[in-house]
Each structure stands twice: as structure tokens, then as C-alpha cells.
Amino acid sequence: MHSLIYDFSTGILEDSEKKIGLIKRTIADTIDIYENKDVTTEKGKELAYFVQSHDPQPNIEGALQFGTSNLLPGDINGEFYMTKGHTHEIENRAEYYFGIKGNGLLLLMDENRNTKIEEVHSNSLHYIEGYVAHRLVNIGDTTLVVGACWNADAGHNYDAISEDGFSVRIMKSDNELGYEIRRGK
Ligand code: M6P
Ligand code: ZN
């Protein structure tokens, strides 16, 4: 019998039919998003995050896709590890994120570059409206694990983010929070 298991304490997806996708992104794959891109070749080879996903009806209008992002702890020259971040190719498509493990921030930037920040932790739930760019930042010292559910036809648009970035950067700090929100353009 076909079994599809989601472990709600670890965020791990298992499918007896092995139809789980896996995407791995190294530091080098994501280096463009950081302000100071100065890293060694060795550092570039390290894993930044991986995403498991279940997409039984790829690109079908009305279908859903489910996944888990696992973002490692660390920083690049004082800027915490983060996901590339994206809007959707079909821009009106919304998405849910939910925190499973670790401590992070979710950056939500609208079309006017106004950014809202939500704290991500075990059991936190985040509704991401269509047209809104979304990025996770790991501000903790363990892997940040975050589940997601979105429309299978949404697609990813990374272009705007890779050109203009988000309007805030999350930097390491000695303050009581351990991080500092730096606002830019
Ligand atoms: C979540 C979902 C995926 C996304 C992944 C990693 O699991 O939003 O669609 O691919 O996070 O984020 P990004 O694509 O921005 O690197
Ligand atoms: Zn998305």
C-alpha cells in the first residue's frame, strides 16, 4: 500500500513510491544574495539549505505542492544564512509557511518594497499573500526547518530578487536579540 508520511516534529517527508523531490543549495549557489560575497572556494562548497518536496500534480492549475526547507545555521560575513527568496511566476499565488524547528525570520516584501518580518519557530504559521516576495533567514544556531504548501502551478521567479534584493538585511549582532535589522532601499 502506498504510504506518504510527514513527520511533524522533524519536517521529514517519506514516500513509499519515492516521489519526493530534493533540491540542495550550496553557499556558492546562493552567494549573490549576500551583501559581502567574499568567501573561500571551500566555504562555497558547503551546503546552505535543502528542500524536500511532494508535487504529485506538477503545474496543474488548482493542484497543491508541499515541501520542507532546511536552512543551516551560519553567516556570510555577518549576514545570516537565508533562502534565495522569490515571488511566484503566477504572481497572485499565495502560500503557507509553518515553523517546525529552529529560530528564524520570514521576510515578506510587497510590490512597493515594503517589508514585514515575522518570527518563525516551532508551531508558527505564516500566510504569504500573492505578489509578496518571501525569504527565510536562520537567526539561530540550529537548522531552521519550515514546512510550506502552495499552488502547484505557482512557479518561482528569482529575477527581481537577484537584481534588487530585499529592502532589509538581517545581520549578526551583540545586542540581546542576537540580530539587527538593517533597512536599505
Ligand atoms: C519553500 C517553498 C519552495 C521554495 C523553498 C526554498 O519550501 O517556498 O517553493 O523553493 O522554500 O526557497 P527558495 O526557492 O526561495 O530558495
Ligand atoms: Zn513561494
CSV table of C-alpha atoms and ligand atoms in Angstrom, one decimal:
chain,number,residue,atom,x,y,z
A,1,MET,CA,0.0,0.0,0.0
A,2,HIS,CA,1.2,3.5,-0.8
A,3,SER,CA,2.3,5.4,2.3
A,4,LEU,CA,3.1,9.1,2.4
A,5,ILE,CA,4.5,10.2,5.8
A,6,TYR,CA,5.2,13.6,7.1
A,7,ASP,CA,7.0,13.8,10.5
A,8,PHE,CA,5.6,16.9,12.1
A,9,SER,CA,8.4,17.0,14.6
A,10,THR,CA,11.3,16.9,12.1
A,11,GLY,CA,9.7,18.0,8.9
A,12,ILE,CA,11.0,14.9,7.1
A,13,LEU,CA,8.9,13.6,4.2
A,14,GLU,CA,8.9,10.0,3.2
A,15,ASP,CA,7.0,8.3,0.4
A,16,SER,CA,7.0,4.6,-0.3
A,17,GLU,CA,6.8,5.4,-4.0
A,18,LYS,CA,9.9,7.6,-3.6
A,19,LYS,CA,8.3,10.5,-5.3
A,20,ILE,CA,9.9,13.1,-3.1
A,21,GLY,CA,12.0,15.8,-4.8
A,22,LEU,CA,15.2,17.1,-3.2
A,23,ILE,CA,17.0,20.3,-4.1
A,24,LYS,CA,20.3,21.2,-2.5
A,25,ARG,CA,21.8,24.7,-2.5
A,26,THR,CA,25.4,25.4,-1.6
A,27,ILE,CA,26.8,28.7,-0.3
A,28,ALA,CA,28.2,29.2,-3.9
A,29,ASP,CA,24.7,28.7,-5.4
A,30,THR,CA,23.3,31.5,-3.2
A,31,ILE,CA,26.3,33.8,-2.8
A,32,ASP,CA,24.8,36.5,-5.0
A,33,ILE,CA,22.1,37.3,-2.4
A,34,TYR,CA,24.7,38.4,0.3
A,35,GLU,CA,26.0,41.9,0.7
A,36,ASN,CA,29.6,40.9,1.2
A,37,LYS,CA,30.2,37.9,-1.2
A,38,ASP,CA,33.7,37.3,-0.1
A,39,VAL,CA,34.0,33.6,0.7
A,40,THR,CA,36.7,30.9,0.1
A,41,THR,CA,36.2,28.3,-2.5
A,42,GLU,CA,36.0,25.7,0.3
A,43,LYS,CA,33.2,27.6,2.1
A,44,GLY,CA,31.4,27.9,-1.3
A,45,LYS,CA,31.1,24.1,-1.4
A,46,GLU,CA,29.3,23.9,1.9
A,47,LEU,CA,25.5,23.2,2.0
A,48,ALA,CA,23.3,26.2,2.8
A,49,TYR,CA,19.9,24.5,2.6
A,50,PHE,CA,18.0,21.7,1.2
A,51,VAL,CA,14.3,21.4,0.2
A,52,GLN,CA,12.2,18.2,0.1
A,53,SER,CA,9.0,18.4,-1.9
A,54,HIS,CA,6.0,16.4,-2.8
A,55,ASP,CA,4.5,17.5,-6.1
A,56,PRO,CA,2.0,14.9,-7.3
A,57,GLN,CA,0.4,17.1,-10.0
A,58,PRO,CA,3.1,19.3,-11.4
A,59,ASN,CA,2.0,22.6,-12.8
A,60,ILE,CA,-1.7,21.7,-12.7
A,61,GLU,CA,-4.0,24.6,-12.0
A,62,GLY,CA,-5.8,24.1,-8.7
A,63,ALA,CA,-3.3,21.4,-7.5
A,64,LEU,CA,-1.1,21.8,-4.5
A,65,GLN,CA,2.5,21.2,-3.7
A,66,PHE,CA,4.0,20.6,-0.3
A,67,GLY,CA,7.6,20.9,0.9
A,68,THR,CA,10.1,21.5,3.8
A,69,SER,CA,13.0,23.9,3.7
A,70,ASN,CA,16.0,23.0,5.9
A,71,LEU,CA,18.2,26.0,6.3
A,72,LEU,CA,21.6,25.5,8.1
A,73,PRO,CA,22.8,27.9,10.8
A,74,GLY,CA,25.7,30.3,9.9
A,75,ASP,CA,26.5,33.6,8.4
A,76,ILE,CA,28.4,35.1,5.5
A,77,ASN,CA,30.5,38.0,6.7
A,78,GLY,CA,28.0,38.8,9.5
A,79,GLU,CA,24.8,38.2,7.4
A,80,PHE,CA,22.7,35.2,8.5
A,81,TYR,CA,22.2,32.3,6.1
A,82,MET,CA,19.0,32.8,4.1
A,83,THR,CA,17.0,31.2,1.2
A,84,LYS,CA,17.2,32.8,-2.2
A,85,GLY,CA,13.7,34.2,-1.8
A,86,HIS,CA,11.2,34.5,-4.6
A,87,THR,CA,7.8,35.7,-5.9
A,88,HIS,CA,5.7,33.4,-7.9
A,89,GLU,CA,5.7,33.2,-11.7
A,90,ILE,CA,1.9,33.3,-11.5
A,91,GLU,CA,2.1,36.3,-9.2
A,92,ASN,CA,-1.3,36.0,-7.5
A,93,ARG,CA,-0.5,32.6,-6.0
A,94,ALA,CA,-0.4,32.6,-2.2
A,95,GLU,CA,1.4,30.1,0.2
A,96,TYR,CA,1.5,28.9,3.7
A,97,TYR,CA,4.8,28.5,5.7
A,98,PHE,CA,4.9,26.9,9.1
A,99,GLY,CA,7.7,26.6,11.6
A,100,ILE,CA,8.8,23.2,12.7
A,101,LYS,CA,12.2,23.6,14.4
A,102,GLY,CA,14.8,26.3,15.0
A,103,ASN,CA,14.6,30.0,15.0
A,104,GLY,CA,14.2,32.3,12.0
A,105,LEU,CA,12.7,35.3,10.4
A,106,LEU,CA,10.4,35.4,7.4
A,107,LEU,CA,10.9,38.4,5.3
A,108,LEU,CA,7.7,39.4,3.3
A,109,MET,CA,8.2,42.2,0.8
A,110,ASP,CA,5.3,43.7,-1.2
A,111,GLU,CA,5.4,45.2,-4.7
A,112,ASN,CA,6.3,48.6,-3.2
A,113,ARG,CA,9.3,47.1,-1.4
A,114,ASN,CA,7.6,47.4,2.0
A,115,THR,CA,8.9,44.6,4.1
A,116,LYS,CA,7.2,42.9,7.0
A,117,ILE,CA,9.1,40.5,9.3
A,118,GLU,CA,7.6,37.5,11.1
A,119,GLU,CA,9.3,35.4,13.7
A,120,VAL,CA,9.5,31.7,12.7
A,121,HIS,CA,9.7,29.0,15.3
A,122,SER,CA,8.1,25.6,16.2
A,123,ASN,CA,4.3,25.9,15.5
A,124,SER,CA,4.3,29.4,14.0
A,125,LEU,CA,2.0,29.8,11.0
A,126,HIS,CA,2.6,32.3,8.2
A,127,TYR,CA,0.2,33.2,5.4
A,128,ILE,CA,2.0,34.7,2.4
A,129,GLU,CA,-0.3,36.6,0.1
A,130,GLY,CA,0.1,36.6,-3.7
A,131,TYR,CA,2.5,39.2,-5.2
A,132,VAL,CA,4.6,39.1,-2.0
A,133,ALA,CA,8.3,38.1,-2.1
A,134,HIS,CA,9.3,35.7,0.7
A,135,ARG,CA,12.6,34.7,2.2
A,136,LEU,CA,13.7,32.7,5.3
A,137,VAL,CA,16.6,33.8,7.5
A,138,ASN,CA,18.1,31.5,10.1
A,139,ILE,CA,18.9,33.6,13.2
A,140,GLY,CA,19.5,30.6,15.5
A,141,ASP,CA,22.4,28.1,16.0
A,142,THR,CA,20.5,25.0,14.8
A,143,THR,CA,18.9,24.2,11.4
A,144,LEU,CA,15.7,26.1,10.7
A,145,VAL,CA,13.1,23.7,9.4
A,146,VAL,CA,10.0,25.2,7.8
A,147,GLY,CA,7.1,23.5,6.0
A,148,ALA,CA,5.3,25.0,3.1
A,149,CYS,CA,2.2,24.5,1.0
A,150,TRP,CA,1.5,26.3,-2.3
A,151,ASN,CA,-0.2,26.0,-5.7
A,152,ALA,CA,1.5,23.5,-8.0
A,153,ASP,CA,1.3,26.0,-10.9
A,154,ALA,CA,2.8,28.9,-8.9
A,155,GLY,CA,6.3,28.6,-10.2
A,156,HIS,CA,9.3,30.6,-8.9
A,157,ASN,CA,10.5,34.0,-10.0
A,158,TYR,CA,14.0,34.7,-8.7
A,159,ASP,CA,14.9,37.5,-11.1
A,160,ALA,CA,13.6,40.6,-9.3
A,161,ILE,CA,15.2,39.4,-6.0
A,162,SER,CA,18.5,38.6,-7.5
A,163,GLU,CA,18.6,42.1,-9.2
A,164,ASP,CA,17.3,44.3,-6.4
A,165,GLY,CA,17.3,42.1,-3.3
A,166,PHE,CA,15.1,42.6,-0.3
A,167,SER,CA,14.8,46.0,1.4
A,168,VAL,CA,16.2,44.6,4.6
A,169,ARG,CA,19.2,42.6,5.6
A,170,ILE,CA,19.5,40.6,8.8
A,171,MET,CA,22.9,40.9,10.4
A,172,LYS,CA,24.5,39.3,13.4
A,173,SER,CA,24.7,41.5,16.4
A,174,ASP,CA,25.9,41.5,20.0
A,175,ASN,CA,22.6,43.0,21.2
A,176,GLU,CA,20.2,41.0,23.3
A,177,LEU,CA,18.3,39.7,20.2
A,178,GLY,CA,21.5,38.4,18.5
A,179,TYR,CA,20.5,40.1,15.3
A,180,GLU,CA,20.0,43.5,13.8
A,181,ILE,CA,17.6,44.5,11.0
A,182,ARG,CA,19.3,46.8,8.5
A,183,ARG,CA,16.9,48.6,6.2
A,184,GLY,CA,18.1,49.7,2.8
A,185,LYS,CA,16.3,50.6,-0.5
B,1,M6P,C1,9.7,26.5,0.4
B,1,M6P,C2,8.9,26.8,-0.8
B,1,M6P,C3,9.5,26.4,-2.1
B,1,M6P,C4,10.9,27.0,-2.2
B,1,M6P,C5,11.7,26.7,-0.9
B,1,M6P,C6,13.1,27.4,-0.9
B,1,M6P,O1,9.9,25.2,0.6
B,1,M6P,O2,8.5,28.2,-0.9
B,1,M6P,O3,8.7,26.7,-3.2
B,1,M6P,O4,11.6,26.6,-3.3
B,1,M6P,O5,11.0,27.1,0.2
B,1,M6P,O6,13.1,28.8,-1.1
B,1,M6P,P1,13.7,29.4,-2.4
B,1,M6P,O7,13.1,28.8,-3.6
B,1,M6P,O8,13.4,30.9,-2.3
B,1,M6P,O9,15.2,29.1,-2.3
B,2,ZN,ZN,6.8,30.6,-2.7
